[in-house]
mmCIF file of C-alpha atoms and ligand atoms in Angstrom:
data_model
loop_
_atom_site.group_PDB
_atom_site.id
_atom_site.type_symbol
_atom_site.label_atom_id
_atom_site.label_comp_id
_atom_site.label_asym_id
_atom_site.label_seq_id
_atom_site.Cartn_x
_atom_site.Cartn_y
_atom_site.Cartn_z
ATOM 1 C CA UNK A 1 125.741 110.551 123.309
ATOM 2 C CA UNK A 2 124.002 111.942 120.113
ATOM 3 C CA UNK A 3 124.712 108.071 118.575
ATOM 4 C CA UNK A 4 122.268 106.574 121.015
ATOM 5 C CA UNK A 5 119.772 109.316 120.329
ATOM 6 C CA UNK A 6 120.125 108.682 116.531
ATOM 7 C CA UNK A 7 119.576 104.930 117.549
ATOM 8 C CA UNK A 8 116.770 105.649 119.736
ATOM 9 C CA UNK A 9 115.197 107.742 116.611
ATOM 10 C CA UNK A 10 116.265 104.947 114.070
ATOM 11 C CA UNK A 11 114.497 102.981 116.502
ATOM 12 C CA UNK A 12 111.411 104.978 117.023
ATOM 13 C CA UNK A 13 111.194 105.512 113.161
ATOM 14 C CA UNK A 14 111.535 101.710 112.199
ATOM 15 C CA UNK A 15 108.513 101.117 114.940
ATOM 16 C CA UNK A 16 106.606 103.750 113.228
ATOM 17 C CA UNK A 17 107.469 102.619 109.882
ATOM 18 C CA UNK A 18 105.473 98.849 111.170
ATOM 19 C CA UNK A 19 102.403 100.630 111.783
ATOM 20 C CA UNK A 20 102.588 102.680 108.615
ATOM 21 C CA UNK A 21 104.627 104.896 110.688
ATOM 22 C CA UNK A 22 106.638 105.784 107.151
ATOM 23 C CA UNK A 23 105.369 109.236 106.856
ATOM 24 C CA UNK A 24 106.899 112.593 107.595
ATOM 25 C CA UNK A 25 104.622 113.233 110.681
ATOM 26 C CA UNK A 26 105.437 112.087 113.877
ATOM 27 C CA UNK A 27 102.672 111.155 116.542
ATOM 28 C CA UNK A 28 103.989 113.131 119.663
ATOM 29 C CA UNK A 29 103.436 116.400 117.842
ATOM 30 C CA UNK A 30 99.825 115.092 117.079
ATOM 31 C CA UNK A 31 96.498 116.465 118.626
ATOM 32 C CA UNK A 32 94.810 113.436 118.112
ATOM 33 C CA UNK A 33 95.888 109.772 116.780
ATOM 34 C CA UNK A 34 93.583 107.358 114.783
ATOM 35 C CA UNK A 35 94.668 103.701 115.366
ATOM 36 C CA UNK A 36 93.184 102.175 112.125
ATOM 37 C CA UNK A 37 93.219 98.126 112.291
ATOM 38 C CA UNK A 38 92.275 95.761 109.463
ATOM 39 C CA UNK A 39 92.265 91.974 109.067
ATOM 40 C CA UNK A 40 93.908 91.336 105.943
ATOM 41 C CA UNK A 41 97.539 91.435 105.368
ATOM 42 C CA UNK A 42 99.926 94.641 103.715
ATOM 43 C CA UNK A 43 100.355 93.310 100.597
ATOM 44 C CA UNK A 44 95.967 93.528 99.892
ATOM 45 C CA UNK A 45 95.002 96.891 98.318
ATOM 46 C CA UNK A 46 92.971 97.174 101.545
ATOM 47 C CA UNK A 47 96.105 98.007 103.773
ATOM 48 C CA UNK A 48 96.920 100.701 100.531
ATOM 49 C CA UNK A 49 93.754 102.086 100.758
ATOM 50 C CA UNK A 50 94.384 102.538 104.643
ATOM 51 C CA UNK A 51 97.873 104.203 103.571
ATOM 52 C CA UNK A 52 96.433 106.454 101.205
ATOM 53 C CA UNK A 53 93.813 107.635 104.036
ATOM 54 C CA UNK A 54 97.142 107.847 106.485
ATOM 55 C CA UNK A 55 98.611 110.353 103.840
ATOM 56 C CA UNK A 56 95.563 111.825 103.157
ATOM 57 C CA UNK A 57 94.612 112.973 106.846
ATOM 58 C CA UNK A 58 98.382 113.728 107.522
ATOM 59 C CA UNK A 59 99.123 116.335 104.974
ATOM 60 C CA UNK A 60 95.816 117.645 105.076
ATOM 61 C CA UNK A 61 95.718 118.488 109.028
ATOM 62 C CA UNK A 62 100.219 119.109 108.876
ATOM 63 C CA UNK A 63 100.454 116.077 111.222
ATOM 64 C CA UNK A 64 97.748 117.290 113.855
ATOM 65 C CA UNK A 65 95.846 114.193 113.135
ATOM 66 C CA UNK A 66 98.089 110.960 113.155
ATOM 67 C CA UNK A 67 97.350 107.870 111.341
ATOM 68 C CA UNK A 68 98.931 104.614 113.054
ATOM 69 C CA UNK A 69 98.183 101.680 110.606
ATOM 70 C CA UNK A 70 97.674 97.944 111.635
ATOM 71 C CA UNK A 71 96.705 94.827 109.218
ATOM 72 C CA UNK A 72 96.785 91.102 109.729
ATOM 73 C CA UNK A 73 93.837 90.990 112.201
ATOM 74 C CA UNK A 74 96.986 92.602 114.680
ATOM 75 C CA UNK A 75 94.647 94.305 116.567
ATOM 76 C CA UNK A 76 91.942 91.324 116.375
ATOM 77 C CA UNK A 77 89.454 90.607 113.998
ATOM 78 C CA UNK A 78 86.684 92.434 112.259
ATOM 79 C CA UNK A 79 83.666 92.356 115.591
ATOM 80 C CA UNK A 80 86.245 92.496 117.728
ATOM 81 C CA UNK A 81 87.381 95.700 116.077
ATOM 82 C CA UNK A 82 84.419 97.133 115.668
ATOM 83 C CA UNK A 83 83.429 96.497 119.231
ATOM 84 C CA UNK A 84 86.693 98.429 120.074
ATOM 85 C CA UNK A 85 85.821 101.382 118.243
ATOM 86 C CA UNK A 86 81.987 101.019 120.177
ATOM 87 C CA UNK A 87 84.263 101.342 123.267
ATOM 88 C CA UNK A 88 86.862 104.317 121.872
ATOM 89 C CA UNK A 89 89.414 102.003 121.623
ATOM 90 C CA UNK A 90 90.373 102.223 118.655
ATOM 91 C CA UNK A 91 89.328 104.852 115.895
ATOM 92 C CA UNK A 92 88.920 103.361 112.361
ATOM 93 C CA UNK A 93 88.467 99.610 110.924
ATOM 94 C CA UNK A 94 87.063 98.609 107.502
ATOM 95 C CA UNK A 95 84.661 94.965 107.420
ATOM 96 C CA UNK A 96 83.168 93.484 104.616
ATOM 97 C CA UNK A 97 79.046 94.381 105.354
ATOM 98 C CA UNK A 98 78.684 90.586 106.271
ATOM 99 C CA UNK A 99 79.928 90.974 110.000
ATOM 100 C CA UNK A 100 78.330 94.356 109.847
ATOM 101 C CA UNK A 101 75.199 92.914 110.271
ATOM 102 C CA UNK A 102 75.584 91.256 113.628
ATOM 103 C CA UNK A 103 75.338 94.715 114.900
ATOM 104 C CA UNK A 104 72.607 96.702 112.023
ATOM 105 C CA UNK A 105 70.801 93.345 110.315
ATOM 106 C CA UNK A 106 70.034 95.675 107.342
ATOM 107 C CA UNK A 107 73.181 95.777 105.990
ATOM 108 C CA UNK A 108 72.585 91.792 105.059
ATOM 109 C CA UNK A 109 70.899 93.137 102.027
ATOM 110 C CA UNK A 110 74.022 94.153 100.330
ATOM 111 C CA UNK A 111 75.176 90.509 100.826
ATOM 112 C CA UNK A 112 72.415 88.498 98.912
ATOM 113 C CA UNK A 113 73.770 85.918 96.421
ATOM 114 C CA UNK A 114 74.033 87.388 93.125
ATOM 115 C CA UNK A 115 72.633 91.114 93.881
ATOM 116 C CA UNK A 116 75.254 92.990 92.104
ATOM 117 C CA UNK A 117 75.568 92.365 88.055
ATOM 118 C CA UNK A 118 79.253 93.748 88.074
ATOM 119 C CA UNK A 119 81.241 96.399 90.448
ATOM 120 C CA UNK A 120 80.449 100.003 88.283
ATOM 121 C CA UNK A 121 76.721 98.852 89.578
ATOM 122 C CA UNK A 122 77.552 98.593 93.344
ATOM 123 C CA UNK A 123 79.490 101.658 93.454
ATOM 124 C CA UNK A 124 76.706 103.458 91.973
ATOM 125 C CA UNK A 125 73.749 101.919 94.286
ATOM 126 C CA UNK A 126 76.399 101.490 97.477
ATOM 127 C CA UNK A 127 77.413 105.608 96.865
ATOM 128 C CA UNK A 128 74.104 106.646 96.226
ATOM 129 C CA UNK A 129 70.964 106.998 98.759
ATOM 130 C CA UNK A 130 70.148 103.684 100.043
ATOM 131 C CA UNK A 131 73.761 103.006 100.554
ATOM 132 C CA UNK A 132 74.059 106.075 103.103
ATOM 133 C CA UNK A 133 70.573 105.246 104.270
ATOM 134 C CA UNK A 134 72.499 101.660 105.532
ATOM 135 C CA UNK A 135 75.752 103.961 106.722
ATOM 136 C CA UNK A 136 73.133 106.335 108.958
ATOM 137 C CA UNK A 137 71.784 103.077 110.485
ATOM 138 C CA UNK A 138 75.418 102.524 112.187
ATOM 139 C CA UNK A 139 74.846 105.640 114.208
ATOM 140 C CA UNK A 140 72.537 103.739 116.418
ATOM 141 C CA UNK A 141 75.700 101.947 117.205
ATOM 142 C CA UNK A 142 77.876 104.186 117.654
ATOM 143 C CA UNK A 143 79.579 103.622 114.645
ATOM 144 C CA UNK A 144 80.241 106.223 111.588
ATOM 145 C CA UNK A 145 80.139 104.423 108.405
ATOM 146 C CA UNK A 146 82.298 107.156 106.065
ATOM 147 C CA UNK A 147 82.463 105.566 102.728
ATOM 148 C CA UNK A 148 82.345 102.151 100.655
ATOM 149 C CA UNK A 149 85.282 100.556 99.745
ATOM 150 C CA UNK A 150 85.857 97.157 97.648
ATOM 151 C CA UNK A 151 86.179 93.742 98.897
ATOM 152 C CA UNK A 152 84.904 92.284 95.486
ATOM 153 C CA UNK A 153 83.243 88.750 94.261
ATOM 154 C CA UNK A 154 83.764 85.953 96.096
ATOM 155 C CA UNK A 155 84.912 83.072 94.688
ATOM 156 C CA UNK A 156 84.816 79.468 96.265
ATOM 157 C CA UNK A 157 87.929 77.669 97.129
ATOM 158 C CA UNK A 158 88.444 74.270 98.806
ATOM 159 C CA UNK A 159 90.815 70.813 99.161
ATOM 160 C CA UNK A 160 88.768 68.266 98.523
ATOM 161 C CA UNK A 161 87.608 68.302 94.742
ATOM 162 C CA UNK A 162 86.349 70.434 91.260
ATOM 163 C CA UNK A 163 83.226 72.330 91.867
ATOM 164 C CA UNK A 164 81.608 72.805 88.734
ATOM 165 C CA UNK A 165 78.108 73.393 89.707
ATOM 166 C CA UNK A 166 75.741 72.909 93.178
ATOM 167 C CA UNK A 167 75.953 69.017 93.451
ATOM 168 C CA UNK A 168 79.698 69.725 94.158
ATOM 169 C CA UNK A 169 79.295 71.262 96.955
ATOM 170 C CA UNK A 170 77.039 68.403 98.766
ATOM 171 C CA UNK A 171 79.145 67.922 102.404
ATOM 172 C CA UNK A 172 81.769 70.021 101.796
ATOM 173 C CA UNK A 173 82.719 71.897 104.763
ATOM 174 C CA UNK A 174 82.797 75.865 103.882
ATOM 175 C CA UNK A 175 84.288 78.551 106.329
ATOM 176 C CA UNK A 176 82.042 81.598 105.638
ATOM 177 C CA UNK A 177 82.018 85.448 107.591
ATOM 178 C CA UNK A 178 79.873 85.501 110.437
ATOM 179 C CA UNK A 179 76.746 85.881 108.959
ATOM 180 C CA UNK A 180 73.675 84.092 108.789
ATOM 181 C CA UNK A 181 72.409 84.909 105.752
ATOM 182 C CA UNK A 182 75.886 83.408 104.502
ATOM 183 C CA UNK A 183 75.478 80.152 106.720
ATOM 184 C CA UNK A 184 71.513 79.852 105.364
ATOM 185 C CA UNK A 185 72.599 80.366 101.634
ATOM 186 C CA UNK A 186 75.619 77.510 101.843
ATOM 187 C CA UNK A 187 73.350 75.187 103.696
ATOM 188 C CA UNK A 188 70.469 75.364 100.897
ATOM 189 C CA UNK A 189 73.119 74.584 98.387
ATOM 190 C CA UNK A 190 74.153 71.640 100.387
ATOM 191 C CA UNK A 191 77.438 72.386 101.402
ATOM 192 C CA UNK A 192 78.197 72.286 105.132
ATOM 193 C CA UNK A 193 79.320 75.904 106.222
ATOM 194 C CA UNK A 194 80.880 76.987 109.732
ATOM 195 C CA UNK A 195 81.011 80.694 110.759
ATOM 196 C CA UNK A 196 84.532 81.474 111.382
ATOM 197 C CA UNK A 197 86.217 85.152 111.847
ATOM 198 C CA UNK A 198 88.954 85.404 109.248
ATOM 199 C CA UNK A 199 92.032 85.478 111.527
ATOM 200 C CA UNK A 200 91.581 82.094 112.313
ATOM 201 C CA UNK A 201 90.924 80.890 108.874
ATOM 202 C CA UNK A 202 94.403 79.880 107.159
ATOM 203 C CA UNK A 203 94.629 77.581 109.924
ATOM 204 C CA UNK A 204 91.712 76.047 109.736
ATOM 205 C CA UNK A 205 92.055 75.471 106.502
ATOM 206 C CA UNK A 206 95.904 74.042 107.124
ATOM 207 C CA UNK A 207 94.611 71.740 109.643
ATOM 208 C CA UNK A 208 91.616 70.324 107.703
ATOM 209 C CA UNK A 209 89.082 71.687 109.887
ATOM 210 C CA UNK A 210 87.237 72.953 106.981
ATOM 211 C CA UNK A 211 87.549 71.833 103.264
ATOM 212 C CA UNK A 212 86.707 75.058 101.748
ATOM 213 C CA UNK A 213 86.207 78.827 101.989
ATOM 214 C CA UNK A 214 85.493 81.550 99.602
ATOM 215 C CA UNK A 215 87.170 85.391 99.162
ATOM 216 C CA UNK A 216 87.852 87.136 96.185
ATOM 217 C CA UNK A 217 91.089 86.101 93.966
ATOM 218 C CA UNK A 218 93.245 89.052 95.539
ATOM 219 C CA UNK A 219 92.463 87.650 99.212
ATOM 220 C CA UNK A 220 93.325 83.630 97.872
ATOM 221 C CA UNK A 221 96.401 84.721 96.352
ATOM 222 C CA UNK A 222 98.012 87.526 98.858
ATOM 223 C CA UNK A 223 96.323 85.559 102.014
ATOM 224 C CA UNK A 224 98.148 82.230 100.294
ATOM 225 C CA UNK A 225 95.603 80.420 100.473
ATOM 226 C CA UNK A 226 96.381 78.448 97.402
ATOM 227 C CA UNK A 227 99.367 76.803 100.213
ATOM 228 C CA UNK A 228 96.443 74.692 101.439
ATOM 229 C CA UNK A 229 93.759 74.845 99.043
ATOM 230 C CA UNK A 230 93.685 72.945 95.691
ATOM 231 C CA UNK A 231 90.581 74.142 93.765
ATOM 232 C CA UNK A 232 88.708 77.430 92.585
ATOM 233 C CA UNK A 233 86.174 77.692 91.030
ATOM 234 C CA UNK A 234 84.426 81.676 89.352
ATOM 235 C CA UNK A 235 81.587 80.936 91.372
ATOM 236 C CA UNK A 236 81.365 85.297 92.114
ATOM 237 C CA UNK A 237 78.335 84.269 94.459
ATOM 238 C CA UNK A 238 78.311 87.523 96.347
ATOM 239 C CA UNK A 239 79.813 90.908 95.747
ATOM 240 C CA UNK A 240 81.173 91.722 98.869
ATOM 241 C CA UNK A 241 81.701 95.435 100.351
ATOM 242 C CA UNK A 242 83.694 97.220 102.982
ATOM 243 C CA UNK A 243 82.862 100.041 104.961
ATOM 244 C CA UNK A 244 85.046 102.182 105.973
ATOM 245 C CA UNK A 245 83.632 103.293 109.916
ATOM 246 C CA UNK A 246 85.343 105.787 112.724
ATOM 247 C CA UNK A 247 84.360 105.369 116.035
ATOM 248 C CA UNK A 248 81.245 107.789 116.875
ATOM 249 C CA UNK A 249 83.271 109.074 120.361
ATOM 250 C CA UNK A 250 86.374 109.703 118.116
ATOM 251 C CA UNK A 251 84.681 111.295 115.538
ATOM 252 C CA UNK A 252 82.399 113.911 117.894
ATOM 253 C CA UNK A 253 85.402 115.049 118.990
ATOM 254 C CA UNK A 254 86.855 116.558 116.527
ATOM 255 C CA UNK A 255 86.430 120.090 114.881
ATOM 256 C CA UNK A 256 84.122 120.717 111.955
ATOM 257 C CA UNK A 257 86.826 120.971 109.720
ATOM 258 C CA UNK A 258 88.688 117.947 110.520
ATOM 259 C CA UNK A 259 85.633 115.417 110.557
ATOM 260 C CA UNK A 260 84.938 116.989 107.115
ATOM 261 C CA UNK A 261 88.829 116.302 106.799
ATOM 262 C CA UNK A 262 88.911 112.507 107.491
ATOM 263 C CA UNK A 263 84.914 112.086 105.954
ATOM 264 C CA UNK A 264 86.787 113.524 102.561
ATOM 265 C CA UNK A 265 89.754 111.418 103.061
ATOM 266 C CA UNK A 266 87.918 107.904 103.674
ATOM 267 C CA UNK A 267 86.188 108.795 100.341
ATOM 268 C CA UNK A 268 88.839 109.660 98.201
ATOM 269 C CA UNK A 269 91.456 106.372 99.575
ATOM 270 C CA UNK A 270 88.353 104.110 98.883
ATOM 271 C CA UNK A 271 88.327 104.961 95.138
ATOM 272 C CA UNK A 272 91.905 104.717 94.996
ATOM 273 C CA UNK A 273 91.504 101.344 96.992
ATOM 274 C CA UNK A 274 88.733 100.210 94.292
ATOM 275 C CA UNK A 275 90.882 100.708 91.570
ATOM 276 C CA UNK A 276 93.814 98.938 93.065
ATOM 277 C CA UNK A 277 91.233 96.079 94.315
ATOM 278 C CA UNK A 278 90.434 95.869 90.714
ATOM 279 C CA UNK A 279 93.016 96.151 88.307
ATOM 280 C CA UNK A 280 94.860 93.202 89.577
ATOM 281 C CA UNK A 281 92.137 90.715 90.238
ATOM 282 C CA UNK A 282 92.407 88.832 86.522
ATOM 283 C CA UNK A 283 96.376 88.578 87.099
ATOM 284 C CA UNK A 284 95.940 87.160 90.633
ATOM 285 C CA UNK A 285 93.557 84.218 88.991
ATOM 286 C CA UNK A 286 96.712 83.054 86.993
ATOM 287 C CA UNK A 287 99.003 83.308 89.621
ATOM 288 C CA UNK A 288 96.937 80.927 91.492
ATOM 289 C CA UNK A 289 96.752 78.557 88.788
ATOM 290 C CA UNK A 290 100.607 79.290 88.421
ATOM 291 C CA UNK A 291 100.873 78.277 92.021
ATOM 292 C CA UNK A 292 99.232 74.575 91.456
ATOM 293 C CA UNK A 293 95.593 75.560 92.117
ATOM 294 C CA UNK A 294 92.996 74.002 89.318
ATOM 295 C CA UNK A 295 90.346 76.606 87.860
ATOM 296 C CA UNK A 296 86.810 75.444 86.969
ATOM 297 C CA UNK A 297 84.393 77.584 85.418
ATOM 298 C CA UNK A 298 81.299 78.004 86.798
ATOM 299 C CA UNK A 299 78.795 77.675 83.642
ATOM 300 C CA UNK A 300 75.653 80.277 83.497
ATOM 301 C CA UNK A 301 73.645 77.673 83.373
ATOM 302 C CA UNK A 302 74.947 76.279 86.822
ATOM 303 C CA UNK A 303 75.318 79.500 88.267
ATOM 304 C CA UNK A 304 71.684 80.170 87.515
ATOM 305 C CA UNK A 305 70.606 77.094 89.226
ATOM 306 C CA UNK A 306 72.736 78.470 92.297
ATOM 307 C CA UNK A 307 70.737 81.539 92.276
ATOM 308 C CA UNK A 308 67.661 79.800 91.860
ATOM 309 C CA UNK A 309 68.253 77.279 94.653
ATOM 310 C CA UNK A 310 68.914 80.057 96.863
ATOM 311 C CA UNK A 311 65.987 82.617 96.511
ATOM 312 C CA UNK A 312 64.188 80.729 99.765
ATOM 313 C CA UNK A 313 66.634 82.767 101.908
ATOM 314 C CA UNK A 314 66.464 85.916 99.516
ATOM 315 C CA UNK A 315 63.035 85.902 100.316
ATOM 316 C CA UNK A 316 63.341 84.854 104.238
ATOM 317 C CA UNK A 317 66.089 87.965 104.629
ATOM 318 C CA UNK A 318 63.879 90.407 102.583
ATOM 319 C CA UNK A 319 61.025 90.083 105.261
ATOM 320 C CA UNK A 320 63.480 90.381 107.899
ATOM 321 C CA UNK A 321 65.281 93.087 106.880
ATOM 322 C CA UNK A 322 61.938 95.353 105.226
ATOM 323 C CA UNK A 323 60.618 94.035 101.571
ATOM 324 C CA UNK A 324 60.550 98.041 101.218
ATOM 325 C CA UNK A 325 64.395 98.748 101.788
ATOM 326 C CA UNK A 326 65.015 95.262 99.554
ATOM 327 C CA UNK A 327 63.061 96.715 96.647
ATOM 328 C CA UNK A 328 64.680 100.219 96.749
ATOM 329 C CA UNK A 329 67.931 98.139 96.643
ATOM 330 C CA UNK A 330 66.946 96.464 93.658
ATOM 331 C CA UNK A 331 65.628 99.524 92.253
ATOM 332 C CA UNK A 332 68.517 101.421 92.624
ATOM 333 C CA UNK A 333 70.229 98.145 90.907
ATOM 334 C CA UNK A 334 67.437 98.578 87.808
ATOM 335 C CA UNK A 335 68.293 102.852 87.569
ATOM 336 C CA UNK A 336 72.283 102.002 87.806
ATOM 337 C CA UNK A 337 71.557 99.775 84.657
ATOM 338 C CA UNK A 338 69.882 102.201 82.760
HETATM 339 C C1 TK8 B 1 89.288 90.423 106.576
HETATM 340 C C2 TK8 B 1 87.897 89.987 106.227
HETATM 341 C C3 TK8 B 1 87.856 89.366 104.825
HETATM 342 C C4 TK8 B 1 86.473 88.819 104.565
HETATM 343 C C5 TK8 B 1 86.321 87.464 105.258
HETATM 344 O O1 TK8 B 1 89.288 91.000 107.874
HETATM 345 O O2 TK8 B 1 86.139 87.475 106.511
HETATM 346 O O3 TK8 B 1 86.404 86.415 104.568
HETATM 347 O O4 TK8 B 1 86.255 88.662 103.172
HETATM 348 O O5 TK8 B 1 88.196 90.374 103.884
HETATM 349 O O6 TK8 B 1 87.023 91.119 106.278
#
């Protein structure tokens, strides 16, 4: 009967393989598993990134911690999963800050419209004090922010026409993250935006229910969003981070040595995951425009009227969140520069 057994293992191994089971560990022989759920699909450098920490962990603890991998919003979207890791039921997921702040309002700092010049910046001011001073402030939720990883600018998309500058966007419906500072910012530049969570977007946006949305190019292109959109346009409103968090309940319970493990491992995948976030994002503009979509380019000029038009709710959020933590933000921005 040592076929069936080799077909049960075949078996087990291809069901291990769909949760980024590919590795050489095997969870029965684990101590402890970490079920690690994101929303976008496999093929984003955010699922790598989550591989790399899988291999990372794995080799460095000889299997005792497994790493099952899920993408594709398969284990629900990003509050739901990080209310699951407030109730230990599942260990690790990685949001952009935007939902984040539905839980620690702070973190709506690091999604103001046009606060980061250009990526070396943010990883410099997100890796550096005030960004862990934000990552201590999801303790209070039971949450363990570990590191930042890239989601990148995001860009507007939509099906109804060219948006060159802010009159284009009067009425236009916009999906954004669940956020308010996102809704307030779309509404002063007179579009029409609808929180959504993003497992329910490509529908929406199928069915009509919103015109637009807006992600970075590598999220329009691997999502396929350019199947039922028709227009993008640079508009790099918003630089938009993830954090990578482990549930607090998970994380107290392990040794020194492996929380110091999987801290270590979170960092290192997220600069792999940067690169690989970035060094593809120019090629995936073309292939949307290879795909049908039209490009228009946002002048300065228009996207300085943008930033203008939107400072009201800059201001708003900074009183909200602390004018002090804003202007150590920005001043963290200035010293990045120097
Ligand atoms: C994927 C989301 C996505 C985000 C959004 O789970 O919701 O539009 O940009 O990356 O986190």
């Amino acid at each position: 009967n040592n076929t069936s057994n080799e077909e049960a293992d075949n078996a087990g191994d291809e069901a291990n393989a769909d949760n980024g089971g590919g590795g050489e560990y095997a969870q029965e022989d684990a101590t402890h598993t970490i079920r690690g759920g994101i929303g976008l699909n496999s093929d984003h450098p955010q699922y790598q990134g989550l591989l790399e920490f899988k291999e990372i962990v794995e080799s460095e603890t000889d299997g005792d911690i497994f790493v099952e991998t899920y993408h594709s919003g398969q284990l629900g979207d990003d509050r739901t999963m990080m209310e699951a890791l407030q109730l230990g039921s599942q260990e690790v997921t990685i949001p952009s800050t935007a939902p984040i702040a539905n839980f620690v309002n702070e973190f709506s700092v690091f999604d103001f419209p046009f606060l980061f010049p250009d990526s070396e910046t943010a990883d410099e001011v997100l890796d550096g004090e005030v960004g862990q001073e934000l990552l201590d402030m999801l303790e209070d939720q039971n949450l363990i922010g570990l590191a930042y990883w890239e989601n990148g600018f995001r860009d507007l998309t939509n099906s109804e026409r060219e948006v060159a500058s802010m009159e284009d966007f009067d009425g236009l419906t916009i999906r954004t993250m669940e956020n308010d500072l996102h809704l307030d910012a779309f509404r002063e530049l007179g579009a029409n935006p609808t929180p959504m969570a993003f497992t329910e977007l490509f529908t929406a946006l199928q069915q009509g229910t919103v015109d637009g949305q807006e992600n970075p190019y590598a999220t329009i292109y691997l999502e396929g969003f350019y199947e039922v959109q028709d227009y993008v346009s640079n508009t790099h409103h918003i630089y938009s981070p993830f954090v990578f968090m482990v549930s607090q309940q998970f994380y107290d319970g392990l040794s020194e040595d492996y929380q110091q493990i999987v801290s270590d491992a979170a960092v290192e995948a997220g600069e792999f995951q940067r690169e690989a976030n970035r060094e593809a994002n120019d090629e995936y503009l073309e292939e949307l425009q290879n795909e049908g979509m039209t490009f228009t380019e946002i002048s300065d000029e228009a996207r300085q009227e943008m930033q203008d038009t939107v400072q009201p709710v800059i201001d708003e959020y900074s009183g909200e969140i602390g004018q002090d933590l804003v202007d150590r933000v920005y001043e963290a921005i200035e010293e990045a520069q120097q």
